[in-house]
Amino acid sequence: MSRQPHIIVSVKKLHPDAILPQYQSEHAAGMDLHAHALPNGVPLHHPCWLDSQARVLLSTGISLAIPAGYEGQIRPRSGLALKHGVTVLNSPGTIDSDYRGEIRLVVVNLGAMPFTVRRGDRIGQMVVARVATVRLEEVRELPAT
């Protein structure tokens, strides 16, 4: 059975050579996000060395228009975490439906060895999920657990 899209998320390439997020298998929950540039916007024409215990803000070169009632959840890739100790901080991060800026990930190397990031590397993943907006009601007591 093939994947049937339920919602449409508009995506804009901020740079012509940015790579759009994509599912890597038919039933994958998350779309892989690709490294494009460093925080100053300079494309990764050369490898970026990430020393052990260092972190860097990596740009993807894309922005999204997620529909109201949904969010983009930014998560680490388990293969990077297992093989290299590289993960995404502030995880899961949230892309709100009213955010139109560039998607960026704070990547940290918790491994013992330096890690190299190249343009186009899969550095994280994004899951688009429904969210509920709630109205809080202050009470004096809560029901028992």
PDB file of C-alpha atoms in Angstrom:
ATOM      1  CA  MET A   1       0.000   0.000   0.000  1.00  0.00           C
ATOM      2  CA  SER A   2       1.454   3.385  -0.938  1.00  0.00           C
ATOM      3  CA  ARG A   3       1.529   6.509   1.194  1.00  0.00           C
ATOM      4  CA  GLN A   4      -1.481   8.785   0.695  1.00  0.00           C
ATOM      5  CA  PRO A   5      -0.877  12.447   1.582  1.00  0.00           C
ATOM      6  CA  HIS A   6      -3.410  13.878   3.985  1.00  0.00           C
ATOM      7  CA  ILE A   7      -2.246  17.484   4.077  1.00  0.00           C
ATOM      8  CA  ILE A   8      -0.195  19.705   1.817  1.00  0.00           C
ATOM      9  CA  VAL A   9       2.773  21.612   3.237  1.00  0.00           C
ATOM     10  CA  SER A  10       4.148  24.312   0.963  1.00  0.00           C
ATOM     11  CA  VAL A  11       7.944  24.402   0.820  1.00  0.00           C
ATOM     12  CA  LYS A  12      10.174  27.111  -0.592  1.00  0.00           C
ATOM     13  CA  LYS A  13      13.801  26.656  -1.577  1.00  0.00           C
ATOM     14  CA  LEU A  14      15.719  29.660  -0.278  1.00  0.00           C
ATOM     15  CA  HIS A  15      18.710  28.567  -2.345  1.00  0.00           C
ATOM     16  CA  PRO A  16      18.532  26.809  -5.738  1.00  0.00           C
ATOM     17  CA  ASP A  17      20.695  23.892  -4.593  1.00  0.00           C
ATOM     18  CA  ALA A  18      18.839  23.251  -1.314  1.00  0.00           C
ATOM     19  CA  ILE A  19      17.460  19.720  -0.999  1.00  0.00           C
ATOM     20  CA  LEU A  20      13.776  19.311  -0.218  1.00  0.00           C
ATOM     21  CA  PRO A  21      12.849  17.093   2.754  1.00  0.00           C
ATOM     22  CA  GLN A  22      11.973  13.579   1.698  1.00  0.00           C
ATOM     23  CA  TYR A  23      10.813  10.276   3.118  1.00  0.00           C
ATOM     24  CA  GLN A  24      13.454   7.559   2.790  1.00  0.00           C
ATOM     25  CA  SER A  25      11.001   4.659   2.792  1.00  0.00           C
ATOM     26  CA  GLU A  26       7.350   4.063   2.038  1.00  0.00           C
ATOM     27  CA  HIS A  27       6.204   4.006   5.666  1.00  0.00           C
ATOM     28  CA  ALA A  28       8.716   6.387   7.251  1.00  0.00           C
ATOM     29  CA  ALA A  29       7.146   8.804   9.724  1.00  0.00           C
ATOM     30  CA  GLY A  30       9.803  11.479   9.306  1.00  0.00           C
ATOM     31  CA  MET A  31      11.236  13.297   6.304  1.00  0.00           C
ATOM     32  CA  ASP A  32      15.002  13.728   6.315  1.00  0.00           C
ATOM     33  CA  LEU A  33      16.373  17.273   6.480  1.00  0.00           C
ATOM     34  CA  HIS A  34      19.616  18.111   4.681  1.00  0.00           C
ATOM     35  CA  ALA A  35      22.478  20.416   5.678  1.00  0.00           C
ATOM     36  CA  HIS A  36      22.881  23.403   3.386  1.00  0.00           C
ATOM     37  CA  ALA A  37      24.691  26.250   5.142  1.00  0.00           C
ATOM     38  CA  LEU A  38      26.340  27.512   8.296  1.00  0.00           C
ATOM     39  CA  PRO A  39      24.627  30.066  10.565  1.00  0.00           C
ATOM     40  CA  ASN A  40      26.043  33.010   8.630  1.00  0.00           C
ATOM     41  CA  GLY A  41      24.300  31.724   5.506  1.00  0.00           C
ATOM     42  CA  VAL A  42      27.504  30.625   3.810  1.00  0.00           C
ATOM     43  CA  PRO A  43      26.758  27.395   1.907  1.00  0.00           C
ATOM     44  CA  LEU A  44      28.722  24.335   2.956  1.00  0.00           C
ATOM     45  CA  HIS A  45      31.002  24.249  -0.091  1.00  0.00           C
ATOM     46  CA  HIS A  46      33.659  22.721   2.159  1.00  0.00           C
ATOM     47  CA  PRO A  47      33.193  20.228   5.010  1.00  0.00           C
ATOM     48  CA  CYS A  48      32.393  21.603   8.466  1.00  0.00           C
ATOM     49  CA  TRP A  49      34.334  19.894  11.255  1.00  0.00           C
ATOM     50  CA  LEU A  50      32.359  19.464  14.429  1.00  0.00           C
ATOM     51  CA  ASP A  51      34.689  18.682  17.309  1.00  0.00           C
ATOM     52  CA  SER A  52      33.646  16.436  20.175  1.00  0.00           C
ATOM     53  CA  GLN A  53      31.234  18.281  22.495  1.00  0.00           C
ATOM     54  CA  ALA A  54      30.814  21.129  19.967  1.00  0.00           C
ATOM     55  CA  ARG A  55      27.532  22.306  18.519  1.00  0.00           C
ATOM     56  CA  VAL A  56      26.607  24.240  15.400  1.00  0.00           C
ATOM     57  CA  LEU A  57      23.501  25.796  13.898  1.00  0.00           C
ATOM     58  CA  LEU A  58      22.970  24.298  10.437  1.00  0.00           C
ATOM     59  CA  SER A  59      20.588  25.756   7.885  1.00  0.00           C
ATOM     60  CA  THR A  60      18.564  23.594   5.520  1.00  0.00           C
ATOM     61  CA  GLY A  61      18.019  26.237   2.827  1.00  0.00           C
ATOM     62  CA  ILE A  62      14.237  25.817   2.955  1.00  0.00           C
ATOM     63  CA  SER A  63      11.207  27.380   4.614  1.00  0.00           C
ATOM     64  CA  LEU A  64       7.745  25.879   5.085  1.00  0.00           C
ATOM     65  CA  ALA A  65       4.100  26.892   5.381  1.00  0.00           C
ATOM     66  CA  ILE A  66       2.643  24.297   7.719  1.00  0.00           C
ATOM     67  CA  PRO A  67      -1.164  24.494   7.878  1.00  0.00           C
ATOM     68  CA  ALA A  68      -2.907  25.678  11.055  1.00  0.00           C
ATOM     69  CA  GLY A  69      -3.600  22.777  13.393  1.00  0.00           C
ATOM     70  CA  TYR A  70      -0.265  21.105  12.598  1.00  0.00           C
ATOM     71  CA  GLU A  71       3.356  21.462  13.651  1.00  0.00           C
ATOM     72  CA  GLY A  72       6.669  20.262  12.317  1.00  0.00           C
ATOM     73  CA  GLN A  73       8.595  18.255  14.911  1.00  0.00           C
ATOM     74  CA  ILE A  74      12.372  18.289  14.427  1.00  0.00           C
ATOM     75  CA  ARG A  75      14.099  15.160  15.648  1.00  0.00           C
ATOM     76  CA  PRO A  76      17.534  13.526  15.493  1.00  0.00           C
ATOM     77  CA  ARG A  77      18.392  10.726  13.109  1.00  0.00           C
ATOM     78  CA  SER A  78      18.990   7.547  15.082  1.00  0.00           C
ATOM     79  CA  GLY A  79      21.797   6.367  12.787  1.00  0.00           C
ATOM     80  CA  LEU A  80      23.861   9.513  13.415  1.00  0.00           C
ATOM     81  CA  ALA A  81      23.277   9.225  17.151  1.00  0.00           C
ATOM     82  CA  LEU A  82      24.252   5.546  17.302  1.00  0.00           C
ATOM     83  CA  LYS A  83      27.233   5.608  14.933  1.00  0.00           C
ATOM     84  CA  HIS A  84      28.721   9.014  15.732  1.00  0.00           C
ATOM     85  CA  GLY A  85      27.043  10.441  18.859  1.00  0.00           C
ATOM     86  CA  VAL A  86      25.642  13.300  16.751  1.00  0.00           C
ATOM     87  CA  THR A  87      22.167  14.511  17.659  1.00  0.00           C
ATOM     88  CA  VAL A  88      19.820  17.485  17.486  1.00  0.00           C
ATOM     89  CA  LEU A  89      19.548  19.645  20.600  1.00  0.00           C
ATOM     90  CA  ASN A  90      16.181  21.048  21.680  1.00  0.00           C
ATOM     91  CA  SER A  91      14.586  17.868  20.456  1.00  0.00           C
ATOM     92  CA  PRO A  92      11.898  17.564  19.531  1.00  0.00           C
ATOM     93  CA  GLY A  93      11.948  21.118  18.259  1.00  0.00           C
ATOM     94  CA  THR A  94       8.744  22.675  17.007  1.00  0.00           C
ATOM     95  CA  ILE A  95       8.065  24.508  13.766  1.00  0.00           C
ATOM     96  CA  ASP A  96       4.855  26.446  14.377  1.00  0.00           C
ATOM     97  CA  SER A  97       2.282  26.815  11.620  1.00  0.00           C
ATOM     98  CA  ASP A  98       2.821  30.586  11.524  1.00  0.00           C
ATOM     99  CA  TYR A  99       6.637  30.409  11.191  1.00  0.00           C
ATOM    100  CA  ARG A 100       7.974  31.184   7.720  1.00  0.00           C
ATOM    101  CA  GLY A 101      11.704  31.519   8.417  1.00  0.00           C
ATOM    102  CA  GLU A 102      14.443  29.152   7.364  1.00  0.00           C
ATOM    103  CA  ILE A 103      14.460  25.731   9.011  1.00  0.00           C
ATOM    104  CA  ARG A 104      17.634  25.381  11.076  1.00  0.00           C
ATOM    105  CA  LEU A 105      18.856  22.651  13.395  1.00  0.00           C
ATOM    106  CA  VAL A 106      21.166  22.881  16.396  1.00  0.00           C
ATOM    107  CA  VAL A 107      23.415  19.855  15.937  1.00  0.00           C
ATOM    108  CA  VAL A 108      25.782  18.628  18.658  1.00  0.00           C
ATOM    109  CA  ASN A 109      28.580  16.067  18.560  1.00  0.00           C
ATOM    110  CA  LEU A 110      28.435  14.054  21.767  1.00  0.00           C
ATOM    111  CA  GLY A 111      30.801  11.479  20.333  1.00  0.00           C
ATOM    112  CA  ALA A 112      34.494  11.129  21.185  1.00  0.00           C
ATOM    113  CA  MET A 113      35.715  11.842  17.634  1.00  0.00           C
ATOM    114  CA  PRO A 114      35.287  14.910  15.406  1.00  0.00           C
ATOM    115  CA  PHE A 115      32.400  14.650  12.933  1.00  0.00           C
ATOM    116  CA  THR A 116      32.316  16.081   9.426  1.00  0.00           C
ATOM    117  CA  VAL A 117      29.182  17.711   8.004  1.00  0.00           C
ATOM    118  CA  ARG A 118      28.946  18.216   4.262  1.00  0.00           C
ATOM    119  CA  ARG A 119      26.323  20.031   2.218  1.00  0.00           C
ATOM    120  CA  GLY A 120      23.500  17.620   1.488  1.00  0.00           C
ATOM    121  CA  ASP A 121      24.114  15.391   4.526  1.00  0.00           C
ATOM    122  CA  ARG A 122      20.968  14.182   6.249  1.00  0.00           C
ATOM    123  CA  ILE A 123      21.232  15.901   9.639  1.00  0.00           C
ATOM    124  CA  GLY A 124      17.790  15.455  11.181  1.00  0.00           C
ATOM    125  CA  GLN A 125      14.231  14.576  10.423  1.00  0.00           C
ATOM    126  CA  MET A 126      10.856  16.271  10.531  1.00  0.00           C
ATOM    127  CA  VAL A 127       7.523  14.736  11.454  1.00  0.00           C
ATOM    128  CA  VAL A 128       4.386  16.766  10.695  1.00  0.00           C
ATOM    129  CA  ALA A 129       1.768  16.150  13.380  1.00  0.00           C
ATOM    130  CA  ARG A 130      -1.626  17.460  14.429  1.00  0.00           C
ATOM    131  CA  VAL A 131      -1.743  19.689  17.479  1.00  0.00           C
ATOM    132  CA  ALA A 132      -4.628  20.699  19.693  1.00  0.00           C
ATOM    133  CA  THR A 133      -5.134  24.226  20.924  1.00  0.00           C
ATOM    134  CA  VAL A 134      -6.430  24.141  24.481  1.00  0.00           C
ATOM    135  CA  ARG A 135      -8.144  26.588  26.765  1.00  0.00           C
ATOM    136  CA  LEU A 136      -6.785  26.442  30.307  1.00  0.00           C
ATOM    137  CA  GLU A 137      -9.278  26.547  33.142  1.00  0.00           C
ATOM    138  CA  GLU A 138      -7.916  27.319  36.588  1.00  0.00           C
ATOM    139  CA  VAL A 139      -9.376  25.156  39.363  1.00  0.00           C
ATOM    140  CA  ARG A 140      -8.783  24.836  43.092  1.00  0.00           C
ATOM    141  CA  GLU A 141      -8.392  21.052  43.025  1.00  0.00           C
ATOM    142  CA  LEU A 142      -7.590  18.463  40.407  1.00  0.00           C
ATOM    143  CA  PRO A 143      -9.097  14.982  40.210  1.00  0.00           C
ATOM    144  CA  ALA A 144      -7.048  12.270  41.895  1.00  0.00           C
ATOM    145  CA  THR A 145      -4.451  10.436  39.852  1.00  0.00           C
TER     146      THR A 145
END
